[in-house]
PDB file of C-alpha atoms (C1' of nucleotides) in Angstrom:
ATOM      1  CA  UNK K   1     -11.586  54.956  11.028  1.00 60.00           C
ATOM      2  CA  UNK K   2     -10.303  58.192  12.745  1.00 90.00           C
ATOM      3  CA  UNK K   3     -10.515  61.233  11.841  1.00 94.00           C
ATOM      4  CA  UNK K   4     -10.268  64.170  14.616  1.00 96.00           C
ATOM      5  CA  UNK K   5     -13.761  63.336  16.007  1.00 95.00           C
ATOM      6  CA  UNK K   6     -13.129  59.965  16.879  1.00 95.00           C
ATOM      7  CA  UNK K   7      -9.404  60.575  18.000  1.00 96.00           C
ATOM      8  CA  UNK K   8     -11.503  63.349  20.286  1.00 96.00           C
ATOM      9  CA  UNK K   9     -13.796  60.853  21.099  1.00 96.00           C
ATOM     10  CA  UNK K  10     -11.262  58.012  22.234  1.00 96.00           C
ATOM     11  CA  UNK K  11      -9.512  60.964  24.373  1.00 96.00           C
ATOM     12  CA  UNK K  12     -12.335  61.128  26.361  1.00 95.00           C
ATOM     13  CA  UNK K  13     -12.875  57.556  26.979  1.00 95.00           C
ATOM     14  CA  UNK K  14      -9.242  56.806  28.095  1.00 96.00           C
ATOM     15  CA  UNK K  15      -9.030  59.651  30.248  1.00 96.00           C
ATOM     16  CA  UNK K  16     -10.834  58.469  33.121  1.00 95.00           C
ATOM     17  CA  UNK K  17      -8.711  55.289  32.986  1.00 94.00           C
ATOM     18  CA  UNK K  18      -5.727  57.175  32.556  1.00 96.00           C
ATOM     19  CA  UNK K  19      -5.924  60.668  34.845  1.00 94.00           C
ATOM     20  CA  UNK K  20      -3.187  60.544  37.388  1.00 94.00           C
ATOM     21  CA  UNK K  21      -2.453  56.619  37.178  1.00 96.00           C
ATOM     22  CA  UNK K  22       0.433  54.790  37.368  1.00 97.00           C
ATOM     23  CA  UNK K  23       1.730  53.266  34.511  1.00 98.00           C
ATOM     24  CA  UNK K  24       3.148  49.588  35.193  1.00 97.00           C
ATOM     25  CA  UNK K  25       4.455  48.551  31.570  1.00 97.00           C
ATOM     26  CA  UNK K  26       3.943  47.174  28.222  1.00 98.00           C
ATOM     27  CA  UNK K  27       3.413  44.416  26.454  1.00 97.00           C
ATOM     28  CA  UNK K  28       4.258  44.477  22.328  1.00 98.00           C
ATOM     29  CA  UNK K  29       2.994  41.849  20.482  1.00 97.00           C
ATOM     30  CA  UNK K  30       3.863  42.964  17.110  1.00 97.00           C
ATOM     31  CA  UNK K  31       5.496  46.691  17.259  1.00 97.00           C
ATOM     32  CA  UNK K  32       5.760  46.739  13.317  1.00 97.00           C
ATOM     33  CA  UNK K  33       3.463  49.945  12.930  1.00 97.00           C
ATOM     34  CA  UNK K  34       3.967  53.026  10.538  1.00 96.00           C
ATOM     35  CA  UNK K  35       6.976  53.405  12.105  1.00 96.00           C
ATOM     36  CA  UNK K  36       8.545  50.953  14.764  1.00 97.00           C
ATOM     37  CA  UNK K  37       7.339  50.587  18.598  1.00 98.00           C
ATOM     38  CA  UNK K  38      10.369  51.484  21.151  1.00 97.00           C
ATOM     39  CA  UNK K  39      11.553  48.313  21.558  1.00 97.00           C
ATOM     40  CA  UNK K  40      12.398  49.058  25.135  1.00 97.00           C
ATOM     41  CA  UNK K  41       8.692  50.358  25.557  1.00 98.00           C
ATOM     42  CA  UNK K  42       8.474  48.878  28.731  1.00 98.00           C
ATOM     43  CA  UNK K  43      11.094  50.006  30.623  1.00 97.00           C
ATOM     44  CA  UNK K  44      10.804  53.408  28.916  1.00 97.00           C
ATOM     45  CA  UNK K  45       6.776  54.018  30.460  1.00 98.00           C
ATOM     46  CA  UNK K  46       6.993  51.415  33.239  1.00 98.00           C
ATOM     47  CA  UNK K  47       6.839  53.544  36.802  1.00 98.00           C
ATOM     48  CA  UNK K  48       5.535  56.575  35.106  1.00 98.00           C
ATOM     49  CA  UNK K  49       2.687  58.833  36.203  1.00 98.00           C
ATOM     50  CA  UNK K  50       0.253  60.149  33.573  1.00 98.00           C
ATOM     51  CA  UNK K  51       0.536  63.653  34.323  1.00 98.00           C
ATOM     52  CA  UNK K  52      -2.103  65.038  30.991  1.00 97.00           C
ATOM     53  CA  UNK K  53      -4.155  63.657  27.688  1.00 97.00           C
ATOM     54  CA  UNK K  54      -3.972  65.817  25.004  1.00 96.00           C
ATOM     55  CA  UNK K  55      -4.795  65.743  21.133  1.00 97.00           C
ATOM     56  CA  UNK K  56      -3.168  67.503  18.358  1.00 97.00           C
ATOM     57  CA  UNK K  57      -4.263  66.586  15.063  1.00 97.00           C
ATOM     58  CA  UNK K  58      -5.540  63.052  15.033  1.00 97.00           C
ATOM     59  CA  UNK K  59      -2.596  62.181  17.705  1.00 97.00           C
ATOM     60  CA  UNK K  60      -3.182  61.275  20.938  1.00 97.00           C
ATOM     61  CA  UNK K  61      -0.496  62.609  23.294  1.00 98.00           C
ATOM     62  CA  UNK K  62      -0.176  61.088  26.647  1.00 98.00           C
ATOM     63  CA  UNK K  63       2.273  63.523  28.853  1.00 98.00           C
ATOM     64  CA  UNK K  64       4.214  60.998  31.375  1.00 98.00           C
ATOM     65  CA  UNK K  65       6.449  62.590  34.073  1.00 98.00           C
ATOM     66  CA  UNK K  66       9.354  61.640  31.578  1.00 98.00           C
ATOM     67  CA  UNK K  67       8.352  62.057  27.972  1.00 98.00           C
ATOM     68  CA  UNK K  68       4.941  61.107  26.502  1.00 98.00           C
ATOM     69  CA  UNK K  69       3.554  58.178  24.439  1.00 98.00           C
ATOM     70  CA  UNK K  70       2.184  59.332  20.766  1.00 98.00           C
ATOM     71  CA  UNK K  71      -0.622  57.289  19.481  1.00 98.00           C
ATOM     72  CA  UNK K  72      -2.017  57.623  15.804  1.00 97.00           C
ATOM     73  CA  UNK K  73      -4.756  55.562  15.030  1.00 97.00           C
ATOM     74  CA  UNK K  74      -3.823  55.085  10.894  1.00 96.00           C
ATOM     75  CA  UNK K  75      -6.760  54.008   9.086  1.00 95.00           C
ATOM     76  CA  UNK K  76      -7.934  51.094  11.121  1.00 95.00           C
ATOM     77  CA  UNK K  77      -6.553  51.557  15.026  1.00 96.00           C
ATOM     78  CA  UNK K  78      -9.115  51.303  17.894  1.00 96.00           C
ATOM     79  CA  UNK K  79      -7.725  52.043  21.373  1.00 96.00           C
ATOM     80  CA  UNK K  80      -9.789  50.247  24.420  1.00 95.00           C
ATOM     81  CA  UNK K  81      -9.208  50.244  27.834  1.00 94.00           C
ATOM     82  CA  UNK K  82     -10.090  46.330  28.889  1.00 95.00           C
ATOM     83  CA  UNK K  83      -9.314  44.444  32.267  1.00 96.00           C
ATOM     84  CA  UNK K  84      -5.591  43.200  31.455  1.00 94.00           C
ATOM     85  CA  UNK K  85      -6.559  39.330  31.915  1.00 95.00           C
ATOM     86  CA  UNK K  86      -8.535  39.969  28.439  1.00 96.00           C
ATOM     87  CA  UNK K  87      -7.452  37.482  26.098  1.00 96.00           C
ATOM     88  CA  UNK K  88      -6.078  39.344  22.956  1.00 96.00           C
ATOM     89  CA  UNK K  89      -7.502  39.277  19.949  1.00 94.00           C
ATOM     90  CA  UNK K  90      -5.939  39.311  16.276  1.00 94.00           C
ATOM     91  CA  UNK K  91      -4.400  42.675  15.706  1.00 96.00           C
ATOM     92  CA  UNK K  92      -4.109  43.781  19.327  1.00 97.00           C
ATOM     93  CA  UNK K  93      -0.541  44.774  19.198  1.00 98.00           C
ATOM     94  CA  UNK K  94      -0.128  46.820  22.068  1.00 98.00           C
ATOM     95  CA  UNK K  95      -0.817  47.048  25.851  1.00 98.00           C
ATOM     96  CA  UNK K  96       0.088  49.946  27.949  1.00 98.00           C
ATOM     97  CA  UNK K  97      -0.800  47.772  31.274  1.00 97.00           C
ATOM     98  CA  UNK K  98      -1.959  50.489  34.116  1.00 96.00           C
ATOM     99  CA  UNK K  99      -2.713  49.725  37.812  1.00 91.00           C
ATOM    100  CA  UNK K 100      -6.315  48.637  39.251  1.00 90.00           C
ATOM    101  CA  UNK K 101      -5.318  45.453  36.988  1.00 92.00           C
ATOM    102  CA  UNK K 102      -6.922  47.876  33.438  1.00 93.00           C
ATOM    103  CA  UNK K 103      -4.955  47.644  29.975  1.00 96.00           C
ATOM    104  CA  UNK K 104      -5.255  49.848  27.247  1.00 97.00           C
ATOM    105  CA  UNK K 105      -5.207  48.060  24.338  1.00 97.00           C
ATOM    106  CA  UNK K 106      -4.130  49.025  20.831  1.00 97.00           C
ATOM    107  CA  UNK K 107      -6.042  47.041  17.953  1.00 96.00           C
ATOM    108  CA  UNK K 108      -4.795  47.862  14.562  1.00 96.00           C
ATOM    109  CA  UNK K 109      -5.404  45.368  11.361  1.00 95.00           C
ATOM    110  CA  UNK K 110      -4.116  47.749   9.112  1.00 95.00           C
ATOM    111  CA  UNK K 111      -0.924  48.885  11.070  1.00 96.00           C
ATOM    112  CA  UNK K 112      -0.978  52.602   9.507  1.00 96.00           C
ATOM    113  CA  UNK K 113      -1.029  53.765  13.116  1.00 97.00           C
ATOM    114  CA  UNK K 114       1.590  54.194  15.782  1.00 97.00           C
ATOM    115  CA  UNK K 115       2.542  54.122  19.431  1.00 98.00           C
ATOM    116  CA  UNK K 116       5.713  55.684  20.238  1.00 98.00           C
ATOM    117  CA  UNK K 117       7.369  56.991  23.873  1.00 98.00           C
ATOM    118  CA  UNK K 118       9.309  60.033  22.767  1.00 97.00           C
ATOM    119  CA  UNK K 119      11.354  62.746  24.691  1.00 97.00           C
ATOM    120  CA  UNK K 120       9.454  66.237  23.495  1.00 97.00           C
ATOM    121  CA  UNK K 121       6.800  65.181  21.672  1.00 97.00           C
ATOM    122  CA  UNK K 122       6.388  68.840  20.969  1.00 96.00           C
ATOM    123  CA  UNK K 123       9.281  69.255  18.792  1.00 95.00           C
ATOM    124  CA  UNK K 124       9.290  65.412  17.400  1.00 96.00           C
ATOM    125  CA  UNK K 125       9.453  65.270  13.675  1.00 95.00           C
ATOM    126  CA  UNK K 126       5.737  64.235  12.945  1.00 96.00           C
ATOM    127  CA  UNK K 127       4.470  67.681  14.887  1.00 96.00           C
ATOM    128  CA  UNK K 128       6.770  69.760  12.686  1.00 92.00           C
ATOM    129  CA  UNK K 129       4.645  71.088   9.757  1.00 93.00           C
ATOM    130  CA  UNK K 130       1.373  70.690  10.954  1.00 97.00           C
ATOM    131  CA  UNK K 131      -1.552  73.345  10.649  1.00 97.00           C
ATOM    132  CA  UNK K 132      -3.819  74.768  12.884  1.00 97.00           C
ATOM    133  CA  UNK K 133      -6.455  72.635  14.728  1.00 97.00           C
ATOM    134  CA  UNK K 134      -9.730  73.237  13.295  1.00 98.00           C
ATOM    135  CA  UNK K 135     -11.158  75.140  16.481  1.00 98.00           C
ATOM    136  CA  UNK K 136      -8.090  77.178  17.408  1.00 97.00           C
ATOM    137  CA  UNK K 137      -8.303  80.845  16.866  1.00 97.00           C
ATOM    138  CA  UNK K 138      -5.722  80.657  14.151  1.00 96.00           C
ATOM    139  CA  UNK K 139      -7.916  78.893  11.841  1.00 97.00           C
ATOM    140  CA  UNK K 140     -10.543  80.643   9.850  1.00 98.00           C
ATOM    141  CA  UNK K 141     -11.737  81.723   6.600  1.00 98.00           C
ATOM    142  CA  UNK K 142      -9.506  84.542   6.024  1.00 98.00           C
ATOM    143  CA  UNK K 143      -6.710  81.897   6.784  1.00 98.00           C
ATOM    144  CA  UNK K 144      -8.030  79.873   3.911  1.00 98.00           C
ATOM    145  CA  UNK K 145      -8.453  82.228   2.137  1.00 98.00           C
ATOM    146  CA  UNK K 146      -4.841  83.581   2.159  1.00 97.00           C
ATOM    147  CA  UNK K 147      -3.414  80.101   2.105  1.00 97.00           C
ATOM    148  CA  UNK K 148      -5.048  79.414  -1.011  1.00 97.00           C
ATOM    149  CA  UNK K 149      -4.246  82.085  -3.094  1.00 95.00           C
ATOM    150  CA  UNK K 150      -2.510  80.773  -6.275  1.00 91.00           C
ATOM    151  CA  UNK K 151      -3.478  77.298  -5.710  1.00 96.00           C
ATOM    152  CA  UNK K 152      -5.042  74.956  -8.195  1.00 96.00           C
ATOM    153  CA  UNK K 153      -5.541  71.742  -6.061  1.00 97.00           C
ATOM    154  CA  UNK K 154      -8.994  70.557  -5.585  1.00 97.00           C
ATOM    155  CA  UNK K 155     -10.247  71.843  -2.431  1.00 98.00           C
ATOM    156  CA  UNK K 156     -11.185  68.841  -1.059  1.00 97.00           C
ATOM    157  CA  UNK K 157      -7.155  68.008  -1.564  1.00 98.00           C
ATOM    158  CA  UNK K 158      -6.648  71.385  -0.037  1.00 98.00           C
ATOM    159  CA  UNK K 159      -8.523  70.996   3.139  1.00 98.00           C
ATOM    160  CA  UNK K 160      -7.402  67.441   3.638  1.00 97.00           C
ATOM    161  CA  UNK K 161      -3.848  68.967   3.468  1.00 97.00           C
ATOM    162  CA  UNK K 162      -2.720  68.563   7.366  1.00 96.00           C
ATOM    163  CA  UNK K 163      -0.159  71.354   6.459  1.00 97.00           C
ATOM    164  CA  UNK K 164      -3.225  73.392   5.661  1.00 98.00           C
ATOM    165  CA  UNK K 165      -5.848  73.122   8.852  1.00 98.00           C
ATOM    166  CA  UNK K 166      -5.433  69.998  10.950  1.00 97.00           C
ATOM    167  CA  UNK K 167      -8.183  66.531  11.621  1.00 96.00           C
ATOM    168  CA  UNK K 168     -10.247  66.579   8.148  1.00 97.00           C
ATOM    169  CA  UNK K 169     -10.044  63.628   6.787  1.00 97.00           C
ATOM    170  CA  UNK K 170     -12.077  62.152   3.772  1.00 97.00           C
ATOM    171  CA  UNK K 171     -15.651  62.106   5.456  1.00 96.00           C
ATOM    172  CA  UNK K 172     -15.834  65.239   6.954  1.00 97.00           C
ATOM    173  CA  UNK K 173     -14.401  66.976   3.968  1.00 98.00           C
ATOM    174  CA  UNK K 174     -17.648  65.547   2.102  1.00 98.00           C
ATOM    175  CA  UNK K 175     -19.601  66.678   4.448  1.00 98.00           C
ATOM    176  CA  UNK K 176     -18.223  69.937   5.081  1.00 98.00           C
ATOM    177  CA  UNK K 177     -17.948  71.165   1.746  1.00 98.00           C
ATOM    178  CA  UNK K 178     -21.809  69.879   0.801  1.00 98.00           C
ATOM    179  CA  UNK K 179     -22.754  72.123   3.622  1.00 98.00           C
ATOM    180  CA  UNK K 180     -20.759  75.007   2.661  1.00 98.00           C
ATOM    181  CA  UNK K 181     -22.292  74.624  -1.256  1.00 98.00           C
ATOM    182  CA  UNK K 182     -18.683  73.975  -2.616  1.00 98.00           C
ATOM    183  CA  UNK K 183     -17.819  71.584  -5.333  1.00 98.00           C
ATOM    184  CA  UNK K 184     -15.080  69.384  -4.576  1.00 97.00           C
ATOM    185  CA  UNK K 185     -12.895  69.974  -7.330  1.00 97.00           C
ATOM    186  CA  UNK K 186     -13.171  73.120  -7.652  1.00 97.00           C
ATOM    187  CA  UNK K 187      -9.430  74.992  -7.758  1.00 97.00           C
ATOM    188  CA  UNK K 188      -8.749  75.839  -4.295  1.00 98.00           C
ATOM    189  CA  UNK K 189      -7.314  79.409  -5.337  1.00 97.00           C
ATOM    190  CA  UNK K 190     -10.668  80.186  -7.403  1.00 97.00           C
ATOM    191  CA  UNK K 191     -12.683  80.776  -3.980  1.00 98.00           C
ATOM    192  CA  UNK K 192     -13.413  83.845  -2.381  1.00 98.00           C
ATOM    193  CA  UNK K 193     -13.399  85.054   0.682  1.00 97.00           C
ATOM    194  CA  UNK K 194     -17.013  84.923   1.940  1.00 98.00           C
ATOM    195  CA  UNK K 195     -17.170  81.555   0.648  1.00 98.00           C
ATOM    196  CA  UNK K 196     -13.739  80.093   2.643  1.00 98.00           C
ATOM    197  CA  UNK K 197     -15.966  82.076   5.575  1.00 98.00           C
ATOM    198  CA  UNK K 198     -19.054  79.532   4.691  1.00 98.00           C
ATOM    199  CA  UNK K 199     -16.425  76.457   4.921  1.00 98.00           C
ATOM    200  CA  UNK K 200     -14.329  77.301   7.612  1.00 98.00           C
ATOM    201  CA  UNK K 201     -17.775  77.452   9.488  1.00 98.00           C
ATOM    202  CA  UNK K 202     -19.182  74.100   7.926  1.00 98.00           C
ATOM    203  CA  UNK K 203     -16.084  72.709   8.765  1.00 98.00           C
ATOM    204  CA  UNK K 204     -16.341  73.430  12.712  1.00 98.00           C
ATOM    205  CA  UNK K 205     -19.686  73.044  12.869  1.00 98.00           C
ATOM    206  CA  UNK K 206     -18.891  69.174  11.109  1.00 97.00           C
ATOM    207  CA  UNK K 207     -16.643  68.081  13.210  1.00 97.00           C
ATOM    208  CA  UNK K 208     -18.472  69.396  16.415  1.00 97.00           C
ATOM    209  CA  UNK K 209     -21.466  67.838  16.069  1.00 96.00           C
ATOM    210  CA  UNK K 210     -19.488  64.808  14.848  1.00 97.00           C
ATOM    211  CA  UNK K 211     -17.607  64.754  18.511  1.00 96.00           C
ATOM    212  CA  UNK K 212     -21.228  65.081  20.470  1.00 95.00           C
ATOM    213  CA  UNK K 213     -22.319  61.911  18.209  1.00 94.00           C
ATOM    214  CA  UNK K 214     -19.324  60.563  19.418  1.00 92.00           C
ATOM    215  CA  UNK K 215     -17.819  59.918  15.910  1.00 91.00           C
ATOM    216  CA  UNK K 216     -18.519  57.945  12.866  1.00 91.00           C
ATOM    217  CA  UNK K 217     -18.738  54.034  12.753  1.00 89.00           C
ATOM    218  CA  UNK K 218     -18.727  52.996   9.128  1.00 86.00           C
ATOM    219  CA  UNK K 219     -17.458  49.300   9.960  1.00 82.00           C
ATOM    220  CA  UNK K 220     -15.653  48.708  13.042  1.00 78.00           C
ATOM    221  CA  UNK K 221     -14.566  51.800  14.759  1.00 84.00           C
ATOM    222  CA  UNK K 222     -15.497  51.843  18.615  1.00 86.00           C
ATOM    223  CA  UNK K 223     -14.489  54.043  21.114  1.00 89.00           C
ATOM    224  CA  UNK K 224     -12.866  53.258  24.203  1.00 89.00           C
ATOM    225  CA  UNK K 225     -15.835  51.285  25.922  1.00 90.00           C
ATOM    226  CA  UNK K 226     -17.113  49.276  22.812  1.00 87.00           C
ATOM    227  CA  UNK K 227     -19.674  51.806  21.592  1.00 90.00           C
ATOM    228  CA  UNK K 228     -19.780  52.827  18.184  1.00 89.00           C
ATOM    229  CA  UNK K 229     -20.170  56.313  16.991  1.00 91.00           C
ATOM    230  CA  UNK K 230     -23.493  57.294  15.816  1.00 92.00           C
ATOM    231  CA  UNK K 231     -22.501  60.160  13.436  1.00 90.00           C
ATOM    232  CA  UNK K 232     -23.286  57.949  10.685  1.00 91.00           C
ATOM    233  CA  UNK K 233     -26.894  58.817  11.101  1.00 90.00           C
ATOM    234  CA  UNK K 234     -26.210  62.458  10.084  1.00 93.00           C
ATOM    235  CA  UNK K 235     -23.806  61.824   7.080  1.00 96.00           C
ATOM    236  CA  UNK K 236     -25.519  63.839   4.435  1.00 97.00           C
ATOM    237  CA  UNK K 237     -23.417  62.842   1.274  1.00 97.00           C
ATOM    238  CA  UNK K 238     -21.433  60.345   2.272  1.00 96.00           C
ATOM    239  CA  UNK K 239     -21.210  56.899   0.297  1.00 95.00           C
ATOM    240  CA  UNK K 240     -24.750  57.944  -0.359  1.00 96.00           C
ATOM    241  CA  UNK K 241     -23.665  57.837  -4.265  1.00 95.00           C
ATOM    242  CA  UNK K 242     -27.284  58.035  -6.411  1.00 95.00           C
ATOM    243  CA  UNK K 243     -29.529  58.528  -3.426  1.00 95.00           C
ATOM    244  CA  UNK K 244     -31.431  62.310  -3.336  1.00 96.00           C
ATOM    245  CA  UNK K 245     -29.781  65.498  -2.009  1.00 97.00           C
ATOM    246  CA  UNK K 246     -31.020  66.168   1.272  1.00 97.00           C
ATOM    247  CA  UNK K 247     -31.564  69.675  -0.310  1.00 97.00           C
ATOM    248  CA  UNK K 248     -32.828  69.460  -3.765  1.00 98.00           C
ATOM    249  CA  UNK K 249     -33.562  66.127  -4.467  1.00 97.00           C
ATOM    250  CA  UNK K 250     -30.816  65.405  -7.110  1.00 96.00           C
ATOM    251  CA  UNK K 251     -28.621  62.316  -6.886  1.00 96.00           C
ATOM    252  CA  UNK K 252     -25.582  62.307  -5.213  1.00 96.00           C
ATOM    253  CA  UNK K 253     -22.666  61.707  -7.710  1.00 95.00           C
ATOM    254  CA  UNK K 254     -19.244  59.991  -6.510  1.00 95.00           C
ATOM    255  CA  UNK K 255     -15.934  61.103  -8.108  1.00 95.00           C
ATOM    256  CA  UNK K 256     -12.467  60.615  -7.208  1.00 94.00           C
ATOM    257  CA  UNK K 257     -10.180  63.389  -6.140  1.00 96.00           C
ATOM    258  CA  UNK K 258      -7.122  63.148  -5.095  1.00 93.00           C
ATOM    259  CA  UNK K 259      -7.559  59.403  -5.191  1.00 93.00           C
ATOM    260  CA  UNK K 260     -10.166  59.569  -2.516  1.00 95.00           C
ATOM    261  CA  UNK K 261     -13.841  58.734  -3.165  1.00 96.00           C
ATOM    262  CA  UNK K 262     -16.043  62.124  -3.139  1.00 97.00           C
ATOM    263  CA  UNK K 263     -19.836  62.575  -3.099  1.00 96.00           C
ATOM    264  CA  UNK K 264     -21.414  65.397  -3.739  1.00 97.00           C
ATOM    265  CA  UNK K 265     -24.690  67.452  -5.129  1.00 97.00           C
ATOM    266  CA  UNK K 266     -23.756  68.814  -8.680  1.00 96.00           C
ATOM    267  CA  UNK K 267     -26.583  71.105  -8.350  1.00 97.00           C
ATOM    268  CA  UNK K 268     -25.826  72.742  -4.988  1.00 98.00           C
ATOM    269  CA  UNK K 269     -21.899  72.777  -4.493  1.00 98.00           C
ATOM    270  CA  UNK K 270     -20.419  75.043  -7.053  1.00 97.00           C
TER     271      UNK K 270
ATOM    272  C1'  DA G   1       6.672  75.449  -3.953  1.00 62.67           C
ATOM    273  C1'  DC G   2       3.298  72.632  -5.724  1.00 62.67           C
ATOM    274  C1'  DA G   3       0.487  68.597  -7.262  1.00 62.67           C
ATOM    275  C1'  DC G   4       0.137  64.061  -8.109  1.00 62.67           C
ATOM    276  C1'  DG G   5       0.907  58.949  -7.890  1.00 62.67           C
ATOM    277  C1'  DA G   6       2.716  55.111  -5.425  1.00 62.67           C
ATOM    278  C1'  DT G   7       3.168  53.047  -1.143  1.00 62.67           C
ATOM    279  C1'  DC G   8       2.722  50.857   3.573  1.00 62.67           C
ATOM    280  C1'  DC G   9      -1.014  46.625   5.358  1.00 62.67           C
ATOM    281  C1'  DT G  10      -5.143  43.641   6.126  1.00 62.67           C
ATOM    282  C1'  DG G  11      -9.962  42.588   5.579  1.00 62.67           C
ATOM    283  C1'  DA G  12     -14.446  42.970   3.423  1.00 62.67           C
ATOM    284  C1'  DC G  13     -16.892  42.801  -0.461  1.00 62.67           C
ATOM    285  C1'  DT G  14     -17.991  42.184  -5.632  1.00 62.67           C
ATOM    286  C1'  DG G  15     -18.149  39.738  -9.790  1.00 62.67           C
ATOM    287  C1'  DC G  16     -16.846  35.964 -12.669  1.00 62.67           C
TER     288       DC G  16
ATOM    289  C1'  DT Y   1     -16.598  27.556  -3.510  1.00 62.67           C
ATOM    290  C1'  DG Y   2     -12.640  29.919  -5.103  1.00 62.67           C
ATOM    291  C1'  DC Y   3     -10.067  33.435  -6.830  1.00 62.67           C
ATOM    292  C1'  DA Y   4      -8.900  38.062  -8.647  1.00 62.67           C
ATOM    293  C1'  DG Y   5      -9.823  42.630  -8.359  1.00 62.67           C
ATOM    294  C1'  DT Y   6     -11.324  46.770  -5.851  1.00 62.67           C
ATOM    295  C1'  DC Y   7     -11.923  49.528  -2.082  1.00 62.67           C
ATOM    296  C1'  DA Y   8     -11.353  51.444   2.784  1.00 62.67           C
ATOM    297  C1'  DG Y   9     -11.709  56.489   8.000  1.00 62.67           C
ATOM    298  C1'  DG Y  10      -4.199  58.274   6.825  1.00 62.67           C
ATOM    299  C1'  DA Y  11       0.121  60.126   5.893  1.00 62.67           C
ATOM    300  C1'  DT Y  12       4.701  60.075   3.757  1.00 62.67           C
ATOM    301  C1'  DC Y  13       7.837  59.838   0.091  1.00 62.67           C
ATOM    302  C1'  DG Y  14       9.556  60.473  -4.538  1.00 62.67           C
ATOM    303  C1'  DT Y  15       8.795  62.414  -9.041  1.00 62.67           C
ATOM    304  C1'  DG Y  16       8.149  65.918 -12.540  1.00 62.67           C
TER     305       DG Y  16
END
DNA sequence: ACACGATCCTGACTGC
DNA sequence: TGCAGTCAGGATCGTG
């Protein structure tokens, strides 16, 4: 499911469940994620104000007074905030249990996410060699551009590269490179300048508009209340594989790179 | 350093 | 109906 738009998108869902609130414990169902839950979660969180949300990348950082609780949402991880009497479901491993009798619930079938309380979540491991975000000043075409240089990796590869620039995953990438008239597998070194310029805009403007639609549901993401995104009305090349260009009317081929399923316009992106 | 494949895990869907 | 195979929104690790 997540990419940064719906990461941004279950930010601002939880926040007005989580803003200032007092955090009462935890309940781990199954803590076998990408990597383990704390096994002491509980007594780790329990107590604890929630002093700030943040993201960075596609984690979700929740600041406590003592540490903060990083959340990746993997390929399949919905996080809801539900009254705490809620009867679980399958695959709702975790509950950070918050006052006013609220849960926030981790669902996860997959279990490529993960939840974990650390110390200085600003120097853990997983933050270490991560790029810029997307809308930072930091990040733009002449940064591609000079990042590039010498590189033969698809650029679909390249901008999915969370060394590289930070939340584009596989849809976005489609989309942002059919905007920006690039072919997927073209070398990433073998662009030029004004070009990167055209995707590092596409790329922005993608994800933006992705985070006012609230995200993309392709089968069961939700955000924090239930809704589902409604992005997937504006995908112009994604699993669209045969149907016309939006632009010229040609069908939309599907390829793999990087062993991820691409679409794309043969006769617009170069 | 770089680029690629395999891998973690479950569920949905396709085709025989 | 059942079963095998394929694919899925991510990220890391090991290999040349």
């Amino acid at each position: 499911m997540p990419e940064l738009p719906e990461v941004e998108t279950t930010l601002r869902g939880i926040a007005p469940h989580l803003d200032g609130r007092l955090i009462q414990g935890a309940v781990v169902r199954n803590g076998r994620l990408r990597l383990p839950v704390n096994p002491d979660l509980a007594q780790r969180i329990g107590g604890q104000r929630v002093r700030r949300l943040q993201r960075r990348a596609k984690y979700l950082i929740i600041e406590l007074e003592n540490g903060a609780l990083l959340i990746h949402l993997g390929m399949s991880g919905t996080l809801r905030a539900v009254p705490a009497d809620t009867p679980p479901q399958p695959h709702d491993h975790v509950d950070i249990l918050l006052d006013r009798g609220h849960c926030l619930r981790l669902r996860d079938p997959r279990r490529f996410g993960l939840l974990l309380w650390v110390a200085d979540w600003r120097h853990h491991p997983l933050m270490r060699s991560l790029g810029p975000e997307p809308f930072a000043d930091d990040f733009s075409g002449a940064y591609l551009h000079q990042r590039s240089r010498s590189r033969r990796q698809a650029i679909k590869s390249f901008i999915m590269d969370a060394g590289v620039v930070v939340g584009v995953g596989n849809i976005y990438a489609n989309e942002a490179l059919f905007q920006a008239g690039i072919h997927p597998a073209r070398p990433a070194g073998s662009i030029g300048r004004t070009r990167y310029e055209r995707l590092a805009a596409a790329i922005r403007g993608v994800l933006m508009q992705a985070i006012a639609a609230g995200g993309t549901t392709l089968r069961d993401y939700a955000d924090p209340s239930g809704k589902a995104g409604y992005f997937v009305l504006s995908l112009q090349v994604y699993d669209r594989e045969g149907r016309p260009c939006l632009t010229c009317g040609s069908a939309l081929r599907q390829a793999r790179i990087g062993q991820r399923s691409s679409f794309f316009c043969v006769r617009c992106q170069r």
